[in-house]
Each structure stands twice: as C-alpha cells, then as structure tokens.
Tab-separated table of C-alpha atoms and ligand atoms in Angstrom:
chain	number	residue	atom	x	y	z
A	1	MET	CA	140.185	-32.714	74.743
A	2	GLN	CA	138.146	-35.830	75.563
A	3	ALA	CA	134.720	-35.966	73.784
A	4	GLN	CA	131.648	-35.506	75.954
A	5	THR	CA	129.234	-38.285	76.946
A	6	PHE	CA	125.465	-37.991	76.623
A	7	SER	CA	125.145	-37.060	80.319
A	8	GLU	CA	127.804	-34.386	80.043
A	9	ILE	CA	126.123	-32.954	76.914
A	10	LEU	CA	122.653	-32.921	78.522
A	11	ALA	CA	123.725	-31.554	81.953
A	12	ASN	CA	122.951	-27.990	82.966
A	13	ARG	CA	121.743	-26.724	79.599
A	14	SER	CA	119.849	-23.541	79.052
A	15	LYS	CA	118.842	-24.671	75.543
A	16	ALA	CA	117.643	-28.061	74.231
A	17	ALA	CA	120.532	-30.129	72.769
A	18	LEU	CA	119.968	-30.703	69.066
A	19	SER	CA	121.445	-33.803	67.488
A	20	PHE	CA	121.613	-35.215	63.958
A	21	GLU	CA	121.521	-38.879	63.004
A	22	VAL	CA	123.147	-40.052	59.767
A	23	PHE	CA	123.492	-43.531	58.288
A	24	PRO	CA	126.442	-45.200	56.488
A	25	PRO	CA	125.358	-45.551	52.895
A	26	LYS	CA	125.740	-48.786	50.948
A	27	THR	CA	127.274	-47.488	47.744
A	28	ASP	CA	130.507	-45.548	47.210
A	29	THR	CA	128.618	-42.786	45.417
A	30	SER	CA	126.225	-42.235	48.355
A	31	TYR	CA	129.157	-42.403	50.706
A	32	ASP	CA	130.911	-39.634	48.761
A	33	HIS	CA	127.661	-37.642	48.967
A	34	LEU	CA	127.600	-38.091	52.769
A	35	ARG	CA	131.212	-36.907	53.036
A	36	GLN	CA	130.261	-33.824	51.011
A	37	ILE	CA	127.295	-32.872	53.179
A	38	LEU	CA	128.896	-33.621	56.568
A	39	PRO	CA	130.586	-30.218	56.713
A	40	GLU	CA	127.216	-28.587	55.879
A	41	LEU	CA	125.489	-30.482	58.681
A	42	VAL	CA	128.322	-29.643	61.162
A	43	ALA	CA	128.100	-25.987	60.151
A	44	LEU	CA	124.576	-26.031	61.576
A	45	LYS	CA	126.157	-26.646	64.976
A	46	PRO	CA	124.341	-29.711	66.263
A	47	ASP	CA	125.392	-30.505	69.840
A	48	TYR	CA	126.272	-34.070	68.841
A	49	MET	CA	125.760	-36.511	66.006
A	50	THR	CA	124.993	-40.245	65.882
A	51	VAL	CA	125.719	-42.814	63.208
A	52	THR	CA	123.355	-45.789	62.730
A	53	TYR	CA	124.409	-49.414	62.458
A	54	GLY	CA	122.702	-51.587	59.892
A	55	ALA	CA	119.511	-49.460	59.758
A	56	PHE	CA	117.828	-48.732	56.369
A	57	GLY	CA	119.966	-51.488	54.855
A	58	SER	CA	123.055	-49.409	55.632
A	59	ASN	CA	126.636	-50.497	55.706
A	60	GLN	CA	127.548	-51.658	59.257
A	61	GLY	CA	131.259	-51.679	58.535
A	62	ARG	CA	131.367	-47.948	58.059
A	63	THR	CA	129.600	-46.799	61.257
A	64	LEU	CA	132.784	-46.372	63.235
A	65	GLU	CA	134.725	-44.875	60.311
A	66	ILE	CA	132.030	-42.130	59.882
A	67	ALA	CA	131.690	-41.503	63.666
A	68	GLN	CA	135.424	-41.151	63.956
A	69	SER	CA	135.664	-38.694	61.078
A	70	ILE	CA	132.902	-36.561	62.594
A	71	GLN	CA	134.604	-36.548	65.978
A	72	ASN	CA	138.176	-36.097	64.849
A	73	GLN	CA	137.684	-33.821	61.829
A	74	PHE	CA	134.863	-31.643	63.235
A	75	HIS	CA	135.436	-32.017	67.011
A	76	LEU	CA	131.798	-32.892	67.603
A	77	PRO	CA	130.782	-35.481	70.205
A	78	THR	CA	129.535	-38.589	68.402
A	79	ALA	CA	127.698	-41.789	69.187
A	80	CYS	CA	127.924	-45.114	67.376
A	81	HIS	CA	124.686	-47.100	67.214
A	82	LEU	CA	125.211	-50.790	67.989
A	83	THR	CA	122.725	-53.668	67.545
A	84	CYS	CA	122.597	-57.294	68.700
A	85	VAL	CA	121.731	-58.496	65.150
A	86	THR	CA	123.861	-61.491	64.049
A	87	SER	CA	126.655	-60.810	66.548
A	88	SER	CA	127.762	-63.079	69.360
A	89	ARG	CA	128.991	-61.615	72.607
A	90	ALA	CA	132.606	-62.107	71.505
A	91	GLU	CA	131.909	-60.237	68.254
A	92	LEU	CA	130.141	-57.437	70.146
A	93	ASP	CA	133.169	-57.272	72.460
A	94	GLY	CA	135.397	-56.834	69.428
A	95	ILE	CA	133.252	-53.920	68.153
A	96	LEU	CA	133.109	-52.350	71.626
A	97	ASP	CA	136.946	-52.576	71.829
A	98	GLU	CA	137.180	-50.789	68.475
A	99	ILE	CA	134.709	-48.034	69.440
A	100	SER	CA	136.500	-47.514	72.700
A	101	ALA	CA	139.986	-47.440	71.076
A	102	ALA	CA	138.713	-44.853	68.558
A	103	GLY	CA	137.876	-42.506	71.414
A	104	ILE	CA	134.106	-42.551	70.759
A	105	ARG	CA	132.395	-42.099	74.147
A	106	ASN	CA	128.707	-42.768	73.344
A	107	ILE	CA	126.669	-45.729	72.127
A	108	VAL	CA	123.004	-45.994	71.125
A	109	ALA	CA	122.382	-49.575	72.299
A	110	LEU	CA	119.712	-51.460	70.352
A	111	ARG	CA	118.412	-54.913	69.722
A	112	GLY	CA	117.940	-54.179	65.987
A	113	ASP	CA	115.467	-55.612	63.532
A	114	ALA	CA	115.338	-59.069	62.006
A	115	PRO	CA	117.690	-59.261	58.982
A	116	GLN	CA	115.939	-58.933	55.597
A	117	GLY	CA	114.030	-62.071	54.657
A	118	GLN	CA	113.463	-63.105	58.277
A	119	ALA	CA	110.016	-62.494	59.850
A	120	THR	CA	111.149	-62.242	63.469
A	121	PHE	CA	114.264	-61.387	65.346
A	122	THR	CA	116.169	-64.523	66.356
A	123	PRO	CA	118.918	-64.022	68.931
A	124	PRO	CA	122.325	-64.969	67.512
A	125	VAL	CA	124.151	-67.960	68.992
A	126	ASP	CA	125.748	-66.697	72.204
A	127	GLY	CA	124.275	-63.299	71.557
A	128	PHE	CA	121.537	-61.163	73.131
A	129	SER	CA	117.741	-61.285	72.810
A	130	HIS	CA	116.974	-57.706	73.843
A	131	ALA	CA	118.645	-54.336	74.168
A	132	ASN	CA	118.593	-54.405	77.972
A	133	GLU	CA	121.030	-57.340	77.812
A	134	LEU	CA	123.427	-55.345	75.615
A	135	VAL	CA	123.250	-52.360	78.018
A	136	ALA	CA	123.961	-54.648	80.990
A	137	HIS	CA	126.838	-56.287	79.113
A	138	ILE	CA	128.430	-52.919	78.346
A	139	ARG	CA	128.107	-51.804	81.991
A	140	ALA	CA	129.578	-55.136	83.178
A	141	ARG	CA	132.615	-54.652	80.909
A	142	GLU	CA	133.144	-51.190	82.389
A	143	LYS	CA	132.985	-52.583	85.945
A	144	ALA	CA	135.573	-55.156	84.956
A	145	GLY	CA	137.872	-52.404	83.704
A	146	ARG	CA	137.682	-53.549	80.079
A	147	GLN	CA	136.675	-50.105	78.744
A	148	PRO	CA	136.096	-46.551	79.944
A	149	ARG	CA	132.498	-45.605	80.818
A	150	PHE	CA	130.335	-45.000	77.758
A	151	GLY	CA	127.371	-42.646	77.521
A	152	LEU	CA	124.495	-45.013	76.696
A	153	ALA	CA	121.191	-44.151	74.965
A	154	VAL	CA	118.372	-46.612	74.325
A	155	ALA	CA	115.289	-46.477	72.071
A	156	GLY	CA	111.838	-45.515	73.299
A	157	TYR	CA	108.526	-45.753	71.329
A	158	PRO	CA	105.826	-43.131	72.047
A	159	GLU	CA	103.359	-45.144	69.904
A	160	LYS	CA	104.800	-48.466	71.241
A	161	HIS	CA	107.201	-50.782	69.429
A	162	LEU	CA	105.532	-52.714	66.566
A	163	GLU	CA	106.076	-56.078	68.248
A	164	ALA	CA	104.963	-55.019	71.737
A	165	PRO	CA	101.486	-56.181	72.827
A	166	SER	CA	100.780	-52.832	74.485
A	167	LEU	CA	102.383	-49.504	75.352
A	168	GLU	CA	102.324	-50.483	78.986
A	169	PHE	CA	104.327	-53.688	78.283
A	170	ASP	CA	106.804	-51.738	76.131
A	171	LEU	CA	107.289	-49.141	78.836
A	172	LEU	CA	108.099	-51.863	81.395
A	173	LYS	CA	110.734	-53.194	78.975
A	174	LEU	CA	112.018	-49.636	78.526
A	175	LYS	CA	112.454	-49.455	82.302
A	176	ASP	CA	114.522	-52.662	82.161
A	177	LYS	CA	116.869	-50.916	79.692
A	178	VAL	CA	117.219	-47.890	81.959
A	179	ASP	CA	117.674	-50.011	85.058
A	180	ALA	CA	120.425	-51.888	83.204
A	181	GLY	CA	122.326	-48.619	82.938
A	182	ALA	CA	121.082	-46.371	80.068
A	183	ASP	CA	121.758	-42.647	80.580
A	184	CYS	CA	119.010	-41.382	78.283
A	185	ILE	CA	116.255	-42.407	75.878
A	186	ILE	CA	115.952	-41.333	72.236
A	187	THR	CA	112.502	-41.928	70.786
A	188	GLN	CA	111.262	-43.351	67.549
A	189	LEU	CA	109.947	-40.717	65.142
A	190	PHE	CA	106.434	-39.429	65.814
A	191	TYR	CA	104.273	-36.568	64.485
A	192	ASN	CA	101.763	-36.027	67.318
A	193	ASN	CA	103.350	-34.286	70.324
A	194	ALA	CA	100.471	-35.415	72.519
A	195	ASP	CA	101.698	-39.001	72.056
A	196	PHE	CA	105.193	-37.963	73.223
A	197	PHE	CA	103.945	-36.044	76.285
A	198	ALA	CA	101.670	-38.969	77.323
A	199	PHE	CA	104.633	-41.351	76.861
A	200	VAL	CA	106.858	-39.228	79.074
A	201	ASP	CA	104.215	-39.012	81.791
A	202	LYS	CA	103.746	-42.801	81.755
A	203	ALA	CA	107.542	-43.359	81.825
A	204	ARG	CA	107.924	-40.982	84.797
A	205	ALA	CA	105.057	-42.705	86.599
A	206	LEU	CA	107.016	-45.992	86.287
A	207	GLY	CA	110.082	-44.378	87.861
A	208	ILE	CA	112.044	-43.706	84.661
A	209	THR	CA	113.982	-40.507	85.474
A	210	VAL	CA	116.586	-40.261	82.724
A	211	PRO	CA	116.248	-37.599	79.968
A	212	ILE	CA	113.829	-38.542	77.151
A	213	ILE	CA	114.822	-37.038	73.817
A	214	PRO	CA	112.141	-36.834	71.116
A	215	GLY	CA	113.179	-38.109	67.664
A	216	LEU	CA	111.833	-36.184	64.652
A	217	LEU	CA	111.939	-37.109	60.981
A	218	PRO	CA	111.154	-34.185	58.655
A	219	ILE	CA	108.875	-35.362	55.813
A	220	LEU	CA	110.597	-34.776	52.485
A	221	SER	CA	108.828	-37.285	50.235
A	222	ALA	CA	105.354	-38.824	50.331
A	223	ARG	CA	106.555	-42.193	49.140
A	224	GLN	CA	109.511	-42.336	51.512
A	225	ILE	CA	107.437	-41.415	54.545
A	226	ALA	CA	104.794	-44.042	53.695
A	227	ARG	CA	107.556	-46.665	53.561
A	228	ILE	CA	109.195	-45.618	56.830
A	229	LEU	CA	105.856	-45.437	58.716
A	230	GLY	CA	105.054	-48.935	57.468
A	231	LEU	CA	108.391	-50.169	58.867
A	232	CYS	CA	108.277	-48.515	62.267
A	233	GLY	CA	104.569	-48.286	63.064
A	234	SER	CA	104.442	-44.563	63.755
A	235	THR	CA	101.382	-42.662	62.459
A	236	LEU	CA	100.522	-39.325	60.902
A	237	PRO	CA	97.819	-37.145	62.512
A	238	GLU	CA	94.743	-36.896	60.274
A	239	GLY	CA	95.204	-33.160	59.525
A	240	LEU	CA	98.801	-33.650	58.346
A	241	LYS	CA	97.800	-36.695	56.299
A	242	GLN	CA	95.076	-34.726	54.528
A	243	GLU	CA	97.467	-31.838	53.881
A	244	LEU	CA	100.015	-34.243	52.292
A	245	ASP	CA	97.306	-36.069	50.342
A	246	ALA	CA	96.063	-32.742	48.902
A	247	VAL	CA	99.478	-32.003	47.252
A	248	GLY	CA	99.934	-35.572	45.928
A	249	ASP	CA	103.264	-36.162	44.180
A	250	ASP	CA	104.284	-32.466	44.085
A	251	ALA	CA	107.704	-33.003	45.681
A	252	ALA	CA	108.403	-29.308	46.364
A	253	LYS	CA	105.034	-28.860	48.149
A	254	VAL	CA	105.511	-32.056	50.203
A	255	GLU	CA	108.913	-30.770	51.322
A	256	GLU	CA	107.488	-27.358	52.144
A	257	ILE	CA	104.778	-28.950	54.324
A	258	GLY	CA	107.320	-31.324	55.914
A	259	ILE	CA	109.720	-28.516	56.904
A	260	ARG	CA	106.944	-26.275	58.238
A	261	GLN	CA	105.446	-29.158	60.249
A	262	CYS	CA	108.842	-30.169	61.656
A	263	VAL	CA	109.667	-26.627	62.787
A	264	ASN	CA	106.266	-26.258	64.479
A	265	GLN	CA	106.563	-29.660	66.130
A	266	ALA	CA	110.083	-28.914	67.390
A	267	ARG	CA	109.111	-25.455	68.639
A	268	GLU	CA	106.322	-26.831	70.773
A	269	LEU	CA	108.605	-29.541	72.212
A	270	ILE	CA	111.314	-26.987	73.051
A	271	ASP	CA	108.753	-24.609	74.573
A	272	ARG	CA	107.565	-27.442	76.777
A	273	GLY	CA	111.110	-28.036	78.008
A	274	VAL	CA	112.435	-31.186	76.296
A	275	PRO	CA	116.144	-31.834	77.037
A	276	GLY	CA	116.955	-32.210	73.352
A	277	ILE	CA	115.670	-33.054	69.914
A	278	HIS	CA	117.172	-35.801	67.759
A	279	PHE	CA	116.712	-35.208	64.036
A	280	TYR	CA	116.725	-38.158	61.650
A	281	VAL	CA	118.358	-36.154	58.840
A	282	LEU	CA	118.556	-39.032	56.320
A	283	ASN	CA	121.937	-37.854	54.989
A	284	LYS	CA	120.510	-34.581	53.578
A	285	SER	CA	121.438	-31.082	54.665
A	286	THR	CA	119.395	-28.439	52.792
A	287	HIS	CA	116.166	-29.082	54.730
A	288	MET	CA	118.065	-29.106	58.011
A	289	THR	CA	119.428	-25.610	57.246
A	290	GLN	CA	115.834	-24.360	56.884
A	291	ILE	CA	114.705	-26.195	60.040
A	292	MET	CA	117.587	-24.895	62.145
A	293	ARG	CA	116.870	-21.376	60.811
A	294	GLY	CA	113.194	-21.825	61.689
A	295	LEU	CA	114.271	-22.712	65.224
A	296	GLY	CA	116.569	-19.705	65.444
A	297	ARG	CA	119.649	-21.972	65.660
A	298	ALA	CA	121.315	-21.069	62.348
B	301	FAD	P1	114.260	-53.952	72.540
B	301	FAD	O1	114.347	-52.918	73.586
B	301	FAD	O2	114.921	-55.229	72.814
B	301	FAD	O3	112.698	-54.168	72.256
B	301	FAD	C1	112.276	-54.916	71.127
B	301	FAD	C2	110.878	-55.516	71.423
B	301	FAD	O4	110.989	-56.512	72.435
B	301	FAD	C3	109.860	-54.491	71.980
B	301	FAD	O5	108.615	-54.852	71.460
B	301	FAD	C4	109.930	-54.727	73.504
B	301	FAD	O6	108.672	-54.396	74.134
B	301	FAD	C5	110.193	-56.202	73.595
B	301	FAD	N1	111.051	-56.600	74.697
B	301	FAD	C6	112.129	-55.918	75.229
B	301	FAD	N2	112.673	-56.616	76.263
B	301	FAD	C7	111.943	-57.763	76.346
B	301	FAD	C8	112.010	-58.895	77.229
B	301	FAD	N3	112.972	-58.994	78.172
B	301	FAD	N4	111.095	-59.895	77.036
B	301	FAD	C9	110.139	-59.787	76.099
B	301	FAD	N5	110.008	-58.738	75.273
B	301	FAD	C10	110.914	-57.755	75.408
B	301	FAD	N6	117.956	-50.283	64.070
B	301	FAD	C11	119.086	-50.633	63.484
B	301	FAD	O7	119.164	-51.736	62.893
B	301	FAD	N7	120.202	-49.847	63.494
B	301	FAD	C12	120.227	-48.649	64.144
B	301	FAD	O8	121.215	-47.952	64.124
B	301	FAD	C13	119.010	-48.195	64.782
B	301	FAD	N8	118.960	-47.020	65.416
B	301	FAD	C14	117.807	-46.667	66.094
B	301	FAD	C15	117.816	-45.464	66.838
B	301	FAD	C16	116.663	-45.099	67.500
B	301	FAD	C17	116.690	-43.801	68.331
B	301	FAD	C18	115.446	-45.876	67.418
B	301	FAD	C19	114.196	-45.458	68.125
B	301	FAD	C20	115.483	-47.078	66.716
B	301	FAD	C21	116.659	-47.478	66.058
B	301	FAD	N9	116.720	-48.697	65.328
B	301	FAD	C22	117.864	-49.070	64.716
B	301	FAD	C23	115.524	-49.546	65.214
B	301	FAD	C24	115.529	-50.652	66.333
B	301	FAD	O9	116.635	-51.497	66.172
B	301	FAD	C25	114.205	-51.458	66.163
B	301	FAD	O10	113.136	-50.626	66.540
B	301	FAD	C26	114.167	-52.801	66.905
B	301	FAD	O11	113.053	-53.520	66.399
B	301	FAD	C27	114.032	-52.709	68.396
B	301	FAD	O12	115.179	-52.337	69.010
B	301	FAD	P2	115.166	-51.980	70.599
B	301	FAD	O13	116.561	-51.700	70.937
B	301	FAD	O14	114.137	-51.015	70.902
B	301	FAD	O15	114.767	-53.427	71.139
C-alpha cells in the first residue's frame, strides 16, 4: 500500500492527527538508542512521524535511512525534513530523487539555519535563499514529471522567526511558502496557546487556508529547555517559568512539571479543534507514553 501524504492524513478526521519528530543522532551509540526506542514510539500509534535534517547538529546522511525504516518496518507514513543549507539545486535534486525512490511521500521543506560558526544564513552557490523557493522548486519538478506529488509542510512561527523584523512580516513570508505549494504548516514550539490562536487568526486573515499544526516540545530538563529557547526565540509564560525555577535542578520534578504542562497544553489545543499536534520527542519515549496516556491515546 502506498504511504499517505499530509493532505490524506489530515483529511476528514474525527480526531487530531498526532505526529512525532525524531532526529538522526551523530554518534553510533545514540543511533543504536534511537533504533531501540523507535518501536516504543510506534507502539504509541502516532499518525505519522518526521525525521529532521541537520537540526540539533544531527547527522544529515541518516535522515532518509531512518525515515525509510519507520515507513517500511512499521508501516507508518513518514516525512523527511529537507533544508537549503549548503546544497545547490543539483544536490537538492539528487536528495529529492532519493527520497522519491525510497517511497517517502512527504517533505518538511525548510531553509535551515546558518551552519555552526556562521552568523547568518548565506545561500549556497546555485542554491536557495528561502524555503518558499524550495517549495516552488519541488512543485516545478512534479509538474515536469520528475517525481510524484509530495505532501509538503513548511515551518510557521507563532512568536515570529528570530530573524524576522515583525510577526506581520514573517506571516507574509509564510503566505509566500503556502502560495508556492505547501499543503500544511507545522509550527515552532511554543508554550502559550494564546500566541498560537492569535497566529492562526492572523494567518487566516491573510488568506492562508491550509491546516496549521501546533508543535509542542515537552520540557524534560531545565538546562536543555533554556538552550533550545535561546536558539529558537520561543518564550515560557511567567507562571511556568516560576514553577520551573522553584524546583531548580531537581530533574524528576522538572520532568513532572513538563509532562503535566504538555498534556494540559495539548488538551486545550485539541478541545479548540486543531487538525493535529506535532510533538518534538527528542528521541525519547518514556515521557511520550505518559503524554499519550494523559491525552487518552495510549
Ligand atoms: P524561511 O521560511 O526561509 O524564513 C527564514 C527567515 O527569512 C524568516 O525570518 C522569514 O521571515 C524570512 N524570509 C522568508 N522569505 C523571505 C524573503 N523572500 N525575503 C526576505 N525574508 C524572507 N532546521 C534544520 O536545520 N533541520 C530541520 O530538520 C528543521 N526542522 C524544522 C521543523 C519545524 C516544524 C520548524 C518550525 C523548524 C525546523 N527547523 C529545522 C528550523 C528552521 O530551519 C529554522 O527556523 C530556519 O532558521 C528557518 O527556516 P524556514 O524554513 O522557516 O525559513
């Protein structure tokens, strides 16, 4: 059976589609760990999974290998993330050919961040400057018969992208990505649902009609969350910040707060009718078991 695309997964659902994002680890030991926990994540019955490309210093070369193993071994629809970082059009074409030949039907199309040591993103020679160009390129290849139609997701930022001068500017650029052919939007992590609902209202007012899927990162470690927030520009609501500050370095208590907060946040989003929730699972499974149970999905 052919794997489903984002649009097929999101169509006519009575329940929000829940998805898990994993990243290809750098070391062989962490890779073995991911292979061990994949069956545990799949047992929680996400509707699809995505595999990042070069994020968190991960190993780009293994994105397709992991996506393929999720799809072929576990029969779960999968998406490969793909960025414009350091790749020319010809190199991106080579990767797209490989993804297509592997039977993967979905791509999360991104610009990517500047490589480590570089302050700003510089477009590669004969490459793309922004994600909308990658989306347009993929759709043009399809039109030319070079590949079957992919499901395409792009990134949205409820608290605006770090480099954007304003949320309004960023939303106009998001519209460019959708107009270029994206089927849905997956958001950056956020902790205040009011930011997400305001973002959706503004996107709809601009004529963006595709599904907007909130991205949630359960907090499991105070140090890790501080680092991630610093990198992506998302913020913690004051109440949550105070709650975390009060338990300091007590890892078990931080995790307990993080899981409870994530379940509550997801419940409200689901109650308000989101089409799906994308969980940044950071290659761990135990907390996701508790979260899926909290949502009545495991
Ligand atoms: P763009 O949409 O190109 O936007 C980048 C910035 O440029 C924004 O500030 C935007 O306002 C501005 N902009 C856009 N178009 C124009 C234009 N035409 N002219 C002027 N300014 C413009 N990173 C990875 O390396 N690997 C991953 O696998 C990965 N997965 C992700 C998944 C999700 C769901 C999300 C939300 C992010 C992910 N990222 C990943 C991070 C992402 O690569 C960074 O946030 C990156 O800095 C921006 O990528 P983008 O696709 O949003 O870029």
